[in-house]
Tab-separated table of C-alpha atoms in Angstrom:
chain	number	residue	atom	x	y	z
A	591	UNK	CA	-19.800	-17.122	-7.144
A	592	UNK	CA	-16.367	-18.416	-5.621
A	593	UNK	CA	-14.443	-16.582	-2.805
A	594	UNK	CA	-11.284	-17.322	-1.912
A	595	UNK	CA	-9.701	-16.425	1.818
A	596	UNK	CA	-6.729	-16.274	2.736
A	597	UNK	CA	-5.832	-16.371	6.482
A	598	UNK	CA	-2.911	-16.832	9.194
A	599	UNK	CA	-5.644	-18.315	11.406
A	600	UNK	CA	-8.326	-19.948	9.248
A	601	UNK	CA	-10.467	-21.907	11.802
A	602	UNK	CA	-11.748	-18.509	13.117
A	603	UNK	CA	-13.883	-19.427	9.444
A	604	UNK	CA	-15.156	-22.359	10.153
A	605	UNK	CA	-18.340	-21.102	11.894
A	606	UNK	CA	-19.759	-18.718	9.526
A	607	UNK	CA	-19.507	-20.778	6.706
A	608	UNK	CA	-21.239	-23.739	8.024
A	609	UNK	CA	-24.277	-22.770	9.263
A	610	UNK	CA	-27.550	-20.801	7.830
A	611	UNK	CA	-27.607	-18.990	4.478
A	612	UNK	CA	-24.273	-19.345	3.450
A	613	UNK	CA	-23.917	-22.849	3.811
A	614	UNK	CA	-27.338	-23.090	2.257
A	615	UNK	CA	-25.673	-21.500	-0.734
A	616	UNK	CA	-23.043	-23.687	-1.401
A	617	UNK	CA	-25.384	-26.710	-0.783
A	618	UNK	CA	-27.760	-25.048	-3.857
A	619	UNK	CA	-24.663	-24.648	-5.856
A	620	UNK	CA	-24.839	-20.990	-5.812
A	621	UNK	CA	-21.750	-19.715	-3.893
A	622	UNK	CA	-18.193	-21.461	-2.729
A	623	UNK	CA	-16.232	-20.439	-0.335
A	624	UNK	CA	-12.875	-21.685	0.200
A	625	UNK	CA	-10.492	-20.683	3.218
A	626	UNK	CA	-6.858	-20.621	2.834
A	627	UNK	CA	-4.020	-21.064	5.369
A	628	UNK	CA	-1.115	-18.585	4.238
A	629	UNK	CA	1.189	-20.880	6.473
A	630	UNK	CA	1.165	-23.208	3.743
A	631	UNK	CA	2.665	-21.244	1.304
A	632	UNK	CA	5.487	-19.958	4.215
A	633	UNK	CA	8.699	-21.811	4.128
A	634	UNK	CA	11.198	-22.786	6.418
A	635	UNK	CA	10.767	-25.221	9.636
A	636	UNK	CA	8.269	-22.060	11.729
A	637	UNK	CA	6.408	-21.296	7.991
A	638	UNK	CA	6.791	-17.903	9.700
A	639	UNK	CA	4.539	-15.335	8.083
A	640	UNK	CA	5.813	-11.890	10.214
A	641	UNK	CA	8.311	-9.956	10.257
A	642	UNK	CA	9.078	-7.439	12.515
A	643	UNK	CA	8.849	-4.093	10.773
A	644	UNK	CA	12.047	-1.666	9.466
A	645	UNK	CA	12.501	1.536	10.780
A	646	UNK	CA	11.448	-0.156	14.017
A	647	UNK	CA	7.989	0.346	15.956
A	648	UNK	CA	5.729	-1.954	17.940
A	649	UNK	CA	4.086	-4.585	16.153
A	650	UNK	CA	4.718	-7.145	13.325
A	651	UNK	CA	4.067	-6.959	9.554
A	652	UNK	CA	2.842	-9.938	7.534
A	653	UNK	CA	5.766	-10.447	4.931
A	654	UNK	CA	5.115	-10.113	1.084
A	655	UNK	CA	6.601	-13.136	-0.109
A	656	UNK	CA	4.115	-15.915	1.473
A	657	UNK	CA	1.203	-13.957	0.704
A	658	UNK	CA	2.433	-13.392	-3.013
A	659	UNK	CA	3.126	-17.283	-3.332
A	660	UNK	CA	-0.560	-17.514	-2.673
A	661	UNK	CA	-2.342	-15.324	-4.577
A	662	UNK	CA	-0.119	-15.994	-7.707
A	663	UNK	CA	-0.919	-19.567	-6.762
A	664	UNK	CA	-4.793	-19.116	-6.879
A	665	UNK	CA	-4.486	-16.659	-9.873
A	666	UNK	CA	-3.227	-19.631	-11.778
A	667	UNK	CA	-6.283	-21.198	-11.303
A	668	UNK	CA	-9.090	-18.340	-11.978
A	669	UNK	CA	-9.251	-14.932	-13.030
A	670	UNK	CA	-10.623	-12.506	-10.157
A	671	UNK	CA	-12.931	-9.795	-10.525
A	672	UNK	CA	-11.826	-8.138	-7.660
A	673	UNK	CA	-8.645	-9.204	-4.741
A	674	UNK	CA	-9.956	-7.535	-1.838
A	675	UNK	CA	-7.778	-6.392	1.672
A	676	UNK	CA	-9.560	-6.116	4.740
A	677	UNK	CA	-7.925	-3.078	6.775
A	678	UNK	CA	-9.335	-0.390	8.739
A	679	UNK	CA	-8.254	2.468	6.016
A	680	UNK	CA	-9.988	0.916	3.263
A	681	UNK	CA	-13.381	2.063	1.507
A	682	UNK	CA	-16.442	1.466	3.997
A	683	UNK	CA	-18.054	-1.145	3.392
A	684	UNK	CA	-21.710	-0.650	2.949
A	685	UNK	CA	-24.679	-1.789	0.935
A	686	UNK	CA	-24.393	-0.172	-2.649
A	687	UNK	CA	-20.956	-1.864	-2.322
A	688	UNK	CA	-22.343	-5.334	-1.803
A	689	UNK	CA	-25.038	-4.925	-3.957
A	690	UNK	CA	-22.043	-4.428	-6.741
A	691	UNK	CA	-19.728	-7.272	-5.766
A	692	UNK	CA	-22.772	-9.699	-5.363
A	693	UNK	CA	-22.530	-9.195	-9.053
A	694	UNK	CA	-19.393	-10.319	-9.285
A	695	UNK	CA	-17.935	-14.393	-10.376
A	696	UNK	CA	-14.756	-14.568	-8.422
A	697	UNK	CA	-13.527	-12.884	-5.292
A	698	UNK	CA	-10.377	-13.297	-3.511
A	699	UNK	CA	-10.059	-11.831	0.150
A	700	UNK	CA	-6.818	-11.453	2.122
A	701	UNK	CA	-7.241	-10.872	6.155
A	702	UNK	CA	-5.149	-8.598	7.704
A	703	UNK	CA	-3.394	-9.264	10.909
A	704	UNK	CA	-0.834	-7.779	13.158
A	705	UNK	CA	-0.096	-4.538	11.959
A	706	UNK	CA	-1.228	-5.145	7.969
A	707	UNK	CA	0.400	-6.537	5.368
A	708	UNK	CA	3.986	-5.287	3.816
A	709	UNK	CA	2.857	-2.353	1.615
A	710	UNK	CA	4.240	-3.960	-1.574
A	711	UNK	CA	1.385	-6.711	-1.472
A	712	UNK	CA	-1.083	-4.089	-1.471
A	713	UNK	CA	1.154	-2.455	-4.293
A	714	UNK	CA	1.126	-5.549	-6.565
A	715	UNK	CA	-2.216	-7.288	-5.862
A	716	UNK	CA	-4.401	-5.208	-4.364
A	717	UNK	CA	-7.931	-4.472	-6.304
A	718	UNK	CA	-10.167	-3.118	-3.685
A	719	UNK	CA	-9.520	-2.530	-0.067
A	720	UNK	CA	-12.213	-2.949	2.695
A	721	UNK	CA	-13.479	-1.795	6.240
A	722	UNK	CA	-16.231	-2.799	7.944
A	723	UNK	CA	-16.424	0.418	10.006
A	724	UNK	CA	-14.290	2.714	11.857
A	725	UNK	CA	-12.607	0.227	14.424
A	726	UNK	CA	-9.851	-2.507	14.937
A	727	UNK	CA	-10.117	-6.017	15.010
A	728	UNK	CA	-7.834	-8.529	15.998
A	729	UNK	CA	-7.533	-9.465	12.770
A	730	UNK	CA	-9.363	-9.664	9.113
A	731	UNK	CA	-10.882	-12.614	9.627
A	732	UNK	CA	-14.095	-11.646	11.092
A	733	UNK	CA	-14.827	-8.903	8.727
A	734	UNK	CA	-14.476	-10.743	5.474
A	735	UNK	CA	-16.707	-12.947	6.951
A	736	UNK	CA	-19.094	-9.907	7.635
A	737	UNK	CA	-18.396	-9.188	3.576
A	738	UNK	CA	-19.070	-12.843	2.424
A	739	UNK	CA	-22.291	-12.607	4.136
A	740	UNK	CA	-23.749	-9.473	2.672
A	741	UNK	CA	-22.417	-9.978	-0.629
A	742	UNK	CA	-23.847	-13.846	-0.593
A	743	UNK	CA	-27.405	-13.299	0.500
A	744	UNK	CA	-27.850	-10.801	-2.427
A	745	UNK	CA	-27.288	-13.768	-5.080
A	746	UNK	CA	-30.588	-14.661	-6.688
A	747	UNK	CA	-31.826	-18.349	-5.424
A	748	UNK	CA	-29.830	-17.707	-1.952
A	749	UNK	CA	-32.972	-16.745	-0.049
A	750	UNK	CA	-35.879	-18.370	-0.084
A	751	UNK	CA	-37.677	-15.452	-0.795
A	752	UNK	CA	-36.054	-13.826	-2.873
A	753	UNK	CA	-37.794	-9.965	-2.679
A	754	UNK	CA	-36.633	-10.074	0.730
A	755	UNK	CA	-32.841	-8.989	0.412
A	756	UNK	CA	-34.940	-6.119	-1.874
A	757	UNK	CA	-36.421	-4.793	1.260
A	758	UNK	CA	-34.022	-5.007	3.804
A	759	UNK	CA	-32.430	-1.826	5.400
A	760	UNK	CA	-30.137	0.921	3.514
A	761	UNK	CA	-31.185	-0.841	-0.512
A	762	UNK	CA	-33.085	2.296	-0.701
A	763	UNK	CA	-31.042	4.624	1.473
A	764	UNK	CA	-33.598	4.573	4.197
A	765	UNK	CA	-33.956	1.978	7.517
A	766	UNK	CA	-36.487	-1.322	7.273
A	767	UNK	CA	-39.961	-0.393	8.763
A	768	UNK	CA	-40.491	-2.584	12.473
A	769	UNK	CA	-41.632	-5.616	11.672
A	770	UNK	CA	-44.346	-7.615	13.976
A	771	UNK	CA	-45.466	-11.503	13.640
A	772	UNK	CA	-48.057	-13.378	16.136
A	773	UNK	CA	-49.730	-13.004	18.595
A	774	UNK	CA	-51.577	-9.722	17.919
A	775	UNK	CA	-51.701	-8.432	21.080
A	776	UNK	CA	-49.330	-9.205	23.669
A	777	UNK	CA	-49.323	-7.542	27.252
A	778	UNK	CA	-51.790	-4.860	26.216
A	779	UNK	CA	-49.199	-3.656	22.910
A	780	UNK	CA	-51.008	-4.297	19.638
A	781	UNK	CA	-49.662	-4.939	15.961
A	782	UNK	CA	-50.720	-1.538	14.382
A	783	UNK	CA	-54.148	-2.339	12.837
A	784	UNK	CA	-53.387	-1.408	9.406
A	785	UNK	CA	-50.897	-4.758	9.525
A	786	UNK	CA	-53.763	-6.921	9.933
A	787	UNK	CA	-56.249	-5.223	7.271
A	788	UNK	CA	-55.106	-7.279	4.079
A	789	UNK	CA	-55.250	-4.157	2.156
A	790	UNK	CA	-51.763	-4.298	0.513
A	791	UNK	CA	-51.287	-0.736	-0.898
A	792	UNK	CA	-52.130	0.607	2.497
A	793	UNK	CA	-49.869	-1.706	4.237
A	794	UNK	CA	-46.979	-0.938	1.438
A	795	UNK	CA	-47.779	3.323	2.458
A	796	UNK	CA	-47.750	2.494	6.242
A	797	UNK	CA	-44.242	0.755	5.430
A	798	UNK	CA	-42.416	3.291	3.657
A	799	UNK	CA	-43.633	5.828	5.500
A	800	UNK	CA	-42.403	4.052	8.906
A	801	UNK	CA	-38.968	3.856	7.310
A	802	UNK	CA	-38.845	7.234	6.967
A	803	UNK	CA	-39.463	8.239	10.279
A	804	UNK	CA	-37.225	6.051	11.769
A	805	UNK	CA	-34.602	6.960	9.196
A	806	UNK	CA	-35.148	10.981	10.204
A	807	UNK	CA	-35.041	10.222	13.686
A	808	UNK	CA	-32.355	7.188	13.828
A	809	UNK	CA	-30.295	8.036	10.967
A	810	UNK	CA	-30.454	11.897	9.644
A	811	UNK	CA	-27.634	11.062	7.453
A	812	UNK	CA	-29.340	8.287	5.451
A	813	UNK	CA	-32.547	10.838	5.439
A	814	UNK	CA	-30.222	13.472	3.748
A	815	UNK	CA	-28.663	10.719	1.434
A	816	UNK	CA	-32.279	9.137	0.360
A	817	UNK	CA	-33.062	12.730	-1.317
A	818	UNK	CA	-36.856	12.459	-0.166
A	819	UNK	CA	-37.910	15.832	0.963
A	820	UNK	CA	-41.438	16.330	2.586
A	821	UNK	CA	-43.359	16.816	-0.517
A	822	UNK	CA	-41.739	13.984	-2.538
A	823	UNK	CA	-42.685	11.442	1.051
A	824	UNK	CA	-46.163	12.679	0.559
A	825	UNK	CA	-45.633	11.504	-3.162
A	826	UNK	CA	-43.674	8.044	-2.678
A	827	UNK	CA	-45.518	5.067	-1.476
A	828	UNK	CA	-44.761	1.803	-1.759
């Protein structure tokens, strides 16, 4: 997989993709990730990237015409799957979502900032638009990150265990079961014994159904979603 990023402040980048998984990725071959300054497709002495906005109003807008130099500049050198805006009125982001870009070969991301992006970029270029939940950030930045992440872990090879991304919270519509690791006891609390009994079908029930309760009581509106009723939890076990 290669994703592209396009940014007005791109060492707010650096961090994430350095460290852990997703620089394990690119080490493996598996995933690139490539951060772009849109200054460097501005022109003029300032490579100014903002505008302030007609009809007046608080706030600037980035301007079409640097952002358009770049994509039309990476375009030349792949064909995306999918150029994606991070903004809070997008589609929210959530796991069936990265479970379907994880699929895809190239991504291109463009960060907001200020108060978005002239609406003509979005017009033109725009695949898919993104939010990573119902606030505001200073700027897009963060959230593709956030994107990158989820979407990269999912890529076969990327984990070392590979079932793992299978099991984590909301694949199934319902919340990861708590998880417990040495000692046994600790302070008088005890790892539930069925944990320590070896008997894998039994640990697999004890699993699902601790997902479910903590999905009914945490999150009724993944319960609803899942479409387990109480007869067909009696039925599933895994």
């Amino acid at each position: 997989m290669h994703i592209d990023i396009i940014s007005v402040v791109p060492g707010l980048l650096e961090g994430p993709f350095s460290h852990s998984i997703l620089k394990r990725a690119e080490e493996k071959g598996l995933a690139v990730v490539r951060v772009h300054n849109l200054r460097d497709f501005a022109t003029g002495k300032q490579k100014q990237v903002d505008d302030y906005a007609f009809g007046g109003g608080a706030g600037m807008v980035m301007m079409v015409e640097p952002i358009a130099r770049c994509i039309e500049h990476l375009q030349s050198q792949r064909t995306y799957d999918e150029i994606i805006y991070m903004t809070p009125d997008g589609d929210t982001f959530d796991q069936p979502m990265a479970n379907s870009l994880s699929l895809k070969k190239n991504l291109m991301i463009l960060c907001g900032h200020y108060k978005g992006v002239d609406q003509r970029v979005r017009d033109r270029f725009i695949t898919k638009e993104i939010s990573i939940g119902d606030f505001v950030l200073s700027g897009g930045e963060l959230a593709a990150a956030v994107v990158a992440d989820a979407i990269i872990r999912l890529i076969p090879g990327v984990l070392n265990d590979e079932t793992s991304a299978l099991t984590d919270s909301f694949q199934d519509d319902l919340l990861a079961p708590p998880v417990y690791t040495r000692p046994a006891e600790w302070d008088g609390m005890e790892v539930p014994e069925v944990l320590l009994s070896g008997h894998e079908a039994k640990i697999n029930e004890w699993r699902f159904e601790a997902s479910v309760r903590r999905t009914r009581e945490r999150r009724p509106d993944l319960w609803a979603k899942s479409g387990l009723g109480d007869s067909e939890t009696s039925k599933r076990k895994k």
